Tab-separated table of C-alpha atoms in Angstrom:
chain	number	residue	atom	x	y	z
A	1	MET	CA	-34.127	-12.706	-2.566
A	2	ASN	CA	-32.628	-15.220	-0.146
A	3	THR	CA	-30.783	-14.770	3.135
A	4	HIS	CA	-27.288	-16.261	3.325
A	5	ILE	CA	-25.065	-16.836	6.359
A	6	PHE	CA	-21.481	-15.638	6.041
A	7	TYR	CA	-18.434	-15.697	8.300
A	8	LYS	CA	-15.529	-13.291	8.610
A	9	TYR	CA	-11.978	-14.452	9.412
A	10	GLN	CA	-8.624	-12.690	9.452
A	11	GLY	CA	-5.010	-13.820	9.384
A	12	ALA	CA	-2.457	-11.155	10.382
A	13	GLY	CA	-4.880	-8.489	9.155
A	14	ASN	CA	-5.654	-10.181	5.826
A	15	ASP	CA	-9.465	-10.444	6.094
A	16	PHE	CA	-11.812	-12.790	4.264
A	17	ILE	CA	-15.504	-13.470	3.801
A	18	VAL	CA	-16.158	-17.203	4.036
A	19	PHE	CA	-19.203	-19.240	2.987
A	20	ASP	CA	-19.964	-22.874	3.757
A	21	ASN	CA	-20.805	-23.896	0.198
A	22	ARG	CA	-21.096	-27.640	0.676
A	23	ASN	CA	-24.648	-27.371	-0.646
A	24	GLY	CA	-23.426	-25.593	-3.797
A	25	ALA	CA	-25.836	-22.670	-3.332
A	26	PHE	CA	-23.261	-19.924	-3.943
A	27	ASP	CA	-22.861	-19.031	-7.625
A	28	ALA	CA	-19.099	-19.049	-8.071
A	29	ASN	CA	-19.445	-17.499	-11.544
A	30	ASN	CA	-21.124	-14.335	-10.268
A	31	VAL	CA	-18.198	-11.918	-10.438
A	32	ASP	CA	-20.370	-8.877	-9.621
A	33	LEU	CA	-21.721	-10.538	-6.471
A	34	VAL	CA	-18.264	-11.414	-5.162
A	35	ARG	CA	-16.999	-7.918	-5.910
A	36	ARG	CA	-20.001	-6.344	-4.178
A	37	LEU	CA	-19.651	-8.525	-1.074
A	38	CYS	CA	-15.935	-7.646	-0.779
A	39	ASP	CA	-16.607	-3.916	-1.124
A	40	ARG	CA	-15.859	-2.204	2.198
A	41	ARG	CA	-18.509	0.478	1.734
A	42	PHE	CA	-21.391	-1.246	-0.023
A	43	GLY	CA	-20.822	-4.856	1.074
A	44	ILE	CA	-19.379	-6.903	3.919
A	45	GLY	CA	-15.791	-5.962	3.124
A	46	GLY	CA	-12.743	-8.166	2.700
A	47	ASP	CA	-9.459	-8.686	0.882
A	48	GLY	CA	-11.049	-11.778	-0.641
A	49	LEU	CA	-13.882	-14.299	-0.465
A	50	MET	CA	-13.622	-18.052	0.050
A	51	LEU	CA	-15.958	-20.984	-0.465
A	52	LEU	CA	-15.567	-24.182	1.528
A	53	GLN	CA	-16.828	-27.012	-0.687
A	54	GLN	CA	-17.057	-30.775	-0.664
A	55	VAL	CA	-14.559	-32.694	-2.765
A	56	GLU	CA	-13.915	-36.412	-2.975
A	57	GLY	CA	-10.757	-37.699	-1.332
A	58	TYR	CA	-10.043	-34.663	0.850
A	59	ASP	CA	-11.544	-32.964	3.889
A	60	PHE	CA	-12.757	-30.032	1.798
A	61	GLU	CA	-11.962	-27.795	-1.153
A	62	MET	CA	-10.924	-24.155	-0.866
A	63	VAL	CA	-12.094	-21.857	-3.687
A	64	TYR	CA	-10.628	-18.365	-3.441
A	65	PHE	CA	-11.756	-15.113	-5.074
A	66	ASN	CA	-9.912	-11.812	-5.118
A	67	ALA	CA	-11.744	-8.673	-4.072
A	68	ASP	CA	-12.173	-7.792	-7.759
A	69	GLY	CA	-14.574	-10.764	-8.052
A	70	ARG	CA	-12.339	-13.057	-10.067
A	71	GLU	CA	-11.198	-16.471	-8.921
A	72	GLY	CA	-7.637	-16.135	-7.699
A	73	SER	CA	-4.503	-18.185	-7.206
A	74	MET	CA	-3.497	-19.589	-3.827
A	75	CYS	CA	-3.859	-17.349	-0.784
A	76	GLY	CA	-1.724	-18.443	2.176
A	77	ASN	CA	-3.435	-16.406	4.890
A	78	GLY	CA	-6.774	-17.417	3.406
A	79	GLY	CA	-5.690	-21.047	3.528
A	80	ARG	CA	-5.027	-20.835	7.258
A	81	CYS	CA	-8.325	-19.036	7.825
A	82	ILE	CA	-10.383	-21.618	5.960
A	83	VAL	CA	-8.694	-24.351	7.999
A	84	ALA	CA	-9.812	-22.541	11.168
A	85	PHE	CA	-13.305	-22.269	9.654
A	86	ALA	CA	-13.386	-25.986	8.853
A	87	GLN	CA	-12.445	-26.809	12.432
A	88	ASP	CA	-15.096	-24.433	13.768
A	89	LEU	CA	-17.664	-26.243	11.598
A	90	GLY	CA	-16.538	-29.568	13.069
A	91	ILE	CA	-15.344	-30.898	9.693
A	92	ILE	CA	-11.758	-31.483	10.841
A	93	GLY	CA	-9.752	-32.010	14.011
A	94	SER	CA	-6.248	-30.705	14.617
A	95	GLU	CA	-4.908	-31.699	11.169
A	96	THR	CA	-6.276	-31.664	7.647
A	97	ASP	CA	-5.557	-32.269	3.985
A	98	PHE	CA	-7.550	-30.041	1.659
A	99	LEU	CA	-7.583	-29.182	-2.017
A	100	ALA	CA	-6.855	-25.690	-3.376
A	101	VAL	CA	-6.239	-24.276	-6.819
A	102	ASP	CA	-2.508	-25.096	-6.649
A	103	GLY	CA	-2.972	-28.635	-5.332
A	104	VAL	CA	-3.191	-30.415	-1.989
A	105	HIS	CA	-2.260	-28.663	1.254
A	106	HIS	CA	-1.653	-30.128	4.689
A	107	ALA	CA	-2.314	-27.982	7.754
A	108	ARG	CA	-1.938	-28.448	11.487
A	109	MET	CA	-3.280	-26.560	14.486
A	110	HIS	CA	-0.753	-25.669	17.190
A	111	ASP	CA	-1.260	-25.728	20.947
A	112	THR	CA	-1.288	-21.932	20.782
A	113	VAL	CA	-4.918	-21.100	20.003
A	114	GLY	CA	-5.382	-19.679	16.513
A	115	TRP	CA	-1.851	-20.503	15.305
A	116	ILE	CA	-1.812	-22.710	12.202
A	117	SER	CA	0.950	-24.252	10.071
A	118	LEU	CA	0.089	-24.539	6.375
A	119	LYS	CA	2.244	-26.550	4.000
A	120	MET	CA	2.913	-24.634	0.798
A	121	VAL	CA	4.066	-25.804	-2.633
A	122	ASP	CA	7.698	-26.717	-3.280
A	123	VAL	CA	9.647	-24.095	-5.220
A	124	SER	CA	12.449	-24.919	-7.640
A	125	GLU	CA	12.783	-21.726	-9.643
A	126	ILE	CA	13.622	-18.204	-8.526
A	127	ARG	CA	14.490	-15.822	-11.335
A	128	GLU	CA	16.541	-12.686	-10.868
A	129	GLU	CA	15.397	-9.534	-12.639
A	130	GLY	CA	17.837	-6.740	-11.941
A	131	ASP	CA	17.801	-6.310	-8.168
A	132	ALA	CA	14.484	-8.147	-7.773
A	133	TYR	CA	13.414	-11.803	-7.580
A	134	LEU	CA	10.510	-13.511	-9.340
A	135	LEU	CA	8.976	-16.735	-8.015
A	136	ASN	CA	5.684	-18.566	-7.587
A	137	THR	CA	4.677	-19.780	-4.122
A	138	GLY	CA	1.140	-20.698	-5.189
A	139	SER	CA	0.762	-17.136	-6.474
A	140	PRO	CA	3.264	-15.137	-8.560
A	141	HIS	CA	5.481	-12.727	-6.623
A	142	TYR	CA	7.995	-9.975	-7.225
A	143	VAL	CA	10.406	-9.406	-4.305
A	144	LYS	CA	12.545	-6.284	-3.984
A	145	GLN	CA	14.708	-5.057	-1.124
A	146	VAL	CA	14.365	-1.377	-0.188
A	147	VAL	CA	15.617	1.015	2.495
A	148	GLY	CA	13.173	2.921	4.711
A	149	LEU	CA	10.225	0.602	4.182
A	150	ASP	CA	8.079	2.371	6.807
A	151	THR	CA	7.770	5.425	4.563
A	152	TYR	CA	8.218	3.712	1.195
A	153	PRO	CA	5.487	4.486	-1.421
A	154	VAL	CA	4.298	0.864	-1.598
A	155	VAL	CA	1.037	1.496	-3.468
A	156	GLU	CA	2.551	3.798	-6.089
A	157	ALA	CA	5.667	1.685	-6.674
A	158	GLY	CA	3.779	-1.604	-6.449
A	159	ARG	CA	1.134	-0.506	-8.923
A	160	HIS	CA	3.818	0.666	-11.354
A	161	ILE	CA	5.477	-2.772	-11.303
A	162	ARG	CA	2.199	-4.730	-11.356
A	163	TYR	CA	0.976	-2.854	-14.457
A	164	SER	CA	4.327	-2.780	-16.264
A	165	ASN	CA	4.445	-4.594	-19.599
A	166	PRO	CA	5.750	-7.982	-18.389
A	167	PHE	CA	2.956	-8.321	-15.811
A	168	ARG	CA	0.106	-6.166	-17.106
A	169	LYS	CA	-2.107	-9.018	-18.377
A	170	GLU	CA	-1.841	-11.614	-15.592
A	171	GLY	CA	-0.675	-9.325	-12.797
A	172	ILE	CA	1.839	-10.007	-10.058
A	173	ASN	CA	2.006	-9.407	-6.312
A	174	VAL	CA	4.765	-6.973	-5.393
A	175	ASN	CA	6.638	-7.356	-2.097
A	176	PHE	CA	9.016	-4.771	-0.674
A	177	VAL	CA	11.334	-6.061	2.036
A	178	GLU	CA	13.799	-4.729	4.579
A	179	ALA	CA	16.007	-6.761	6.915
A	180	GLU	CA	14.945	-6.557	10.562
A	181	GLY	CA	16.717	-8.416	13.368
A	182	ASP	CA	16.879	-12.101	12.481
A	183	GLY	CA	14.033	-11.739	10.004
A	184	TYR	CA	12.372	-9.261	7.652
A	185	TYR	CA	9.763	-6.531	7.521
A	186	VAL	CA	7.484	-6.885	4.467
A	187	ARG	CA	4.848	-4.721	2.782
A	188	THR	CA	2.875	-6.051	-0.177
A	189	TYR	CA	0.840	-4.623	-3.046
A	190	GLU	CA	-1.635	-7.353	-4.027
A	191	ARG	CA	-3.091	-7.877	-7.488
A	192	GLY	CA	-6.848	-8.435	-7.397
A	193	VAL	CA	-7.107	-6.136	-4.394
A	194	GLU	CA	-5.059	-3.525	-6.298
A	195	ASP	CA	-3.858	-1.982	-3.073
A	196	GLU	CA	-1.561	-2.668	-0.146
A	197	THR	CA	-2.877	-5.293	2.275
A	198	LEU	CA	-1.938	-5.735	5.924
A	199	ALA	CA	-0.412	-9.134	5.140
A	200	CYS	CA	0.163	-11.572	2.296
A	201	GLY	CA	0.972	-15.183	3.174
A	202	THR	CA	2.297	-16.319	-0.195
A	203	GLY	CA	4.202	-13.027	-0.320
A	204	ALA	CA	5.842	-13.563	3.066
A	205	THR	CA	6.768	-17.056	1.877
A	206	ALA	CA	8.231	-15.657	-1.349
A	207	VAL	CA	10.316	-13.142	0.599
A	208	ALA	CA	11.752	-15.806	2.913
A	209	LEU	CA	12.756	-18.020	-0.019
A	210	ALA	CA	14.180	-15.158	-2.079
A	211	MET	CA	16.271	-13.901	0.850
A	212	ALA	CA	17.591	-17.433	1.454
A	213	LYS	CA	18.710	-17.513	-2.169
A	214	LEU	CA	20.273	-14.062	-1.877
A	215	ASN	CA	22.162	-14.994	1.292
A	216	LYS	CA	23.133	-18.463	0.003
A	217	VAL	CA	21.544	-20.188	3.010
A	218	GLU	CA	21.318	-24.001	2.966
A	219	GLY	CA	19.588	-26.675	5.040
A	220	GLN	CA	16.679	-26.147	7.405
A	221	VAL	CA	15.720	-22.491	7.640
A	222	GLU	CA	13.266	-20.554	9.793
A	223	THR	CA	12.465	-16.942	8.922
A	224	PRO	CA	10.284	-14.621	11.019
A	225	ILE	CA	8.370	-12.052	8.999
A	226	ARG	CA	6.745	-8.883	10.326
A	227	VAL	CA	3.839	-7.407	8.377
A	228	ALA	CA	1.565	-4.474	9.152
A	229	GLY	CA	-1.083	-6.815	10.555
A	230	GLY	CA	1.124	-8.947	12.783
A	231	ARG	CA	3.766	-11.640	12.534
A	232	LEU	CA	4.245	-14.740	10.400
A	233	ASN	CA	6.856	-17.466	10.372
A	234	ILE	CA	8.232	-19.303	7.351
A	235	ARG	CA	10.216	-22.527	7.631
A	236	PHE	CA	11.604	-24.693	4.863
A	237	THR	CA	14.461	-26.864	3.695
A	238	LYS	CA	16.787	-25.488	1.019
A	239	THR	CA	18.993	-27.783	-1.048
A	240	ALA	CA	20.822	-25.962	-3.852
A	241	ASP	CA	18.019	-24.082	-5.637
A	242	ARG	CA	15.184	-26.322	-4.442
A	243	PHE	CA	12.912	-25.400	-1.548
A	244	THR	CA	10.888	-28.202	0.076
A	245	GLU	CA	8.837	-28.728	3.246
A	246	VAL	CA	7.769	-25.097	3.013
A	247	PHE	CA	5.429	-24.053	5.839
A	248	LEU	CA	3.627	-20.763	6.359
A	249	GLU	CA	2.774	-20.311	10.044
A	250	GLY	CA	0.633	-17.639	11.602
A	251	PRO	CA	-2.647	-16.630	13.210
A	252	ALA	CA	-6.136	-17.329	11.871
A	253	GLU	CA	-9.011	-15.868	13.845
A	254	PHE	CA	-12.793	-15.772	13.642
A	255	VAL	CA	-14.057	-12.175	13.577
A	256	PHE	CA	-17.847	-12.345	13.263
A	257	LYS	CA	-20.804	-14.126	11.689
A	258	GLY	CA	-23.702	-12.458	9.916
A	259	GLU	CA	-26.504	-12.667	7.383
A	260	ILE	CA	-26.828	-10.961	4.035
A	261	THR	CA	-29.555	-11.024	1.411
A	262	TRP	CA	-29.346	-11.155	-2.357
């Protein structure tokens, strides 16, 4: 049994356990351990777990695990949180380039404390499926407009879509959206967590892009997104059906530090 130091960060209510794994001590193949640590009753608790690791040519590598213990696709809120963690460790200054599962990401700290801009992948394909949109913003997403989102059965409806035949094997994140002022209100059912989360960064990004396609918006676009855990901002450039210079902006805050033994 060894004692390990962990850190807890949150971005708009999306919370993560983070380990400094530059020494390679954390066994990334231990699915049961990751699942147990993410458990909110028997572990530390979190929507996911991240390892900050050394990698040649970049400031660090981000390795992300869903709460079910399996290594996941890109997590936007997690990406901002691990950038804040890297700065707190003294690894980076106000800007960084790091490696994640979907490639290289650039991030920048703003003058507003805790507010971080994270560059996301370019998107060139958004498929329509009935009244919904399918796209990948580093993670696969299903976007559907609804009325009365405050009382909408997000978990029940999201789970039904996530486990439907087209998505049953690999899973998909399901975002329900309603127009609100000059932006949108979004609630997300996340695969890997298998529940609604207070925020989803790649999901908020997917919603902003899908709504730009729906509304035939062109040029430089900025879209405020409200989620249960706070507010995010998505900005990008749209040319025909191609989305470039996509940035997810929002808070990333240290919550606490602790020790755990296994």
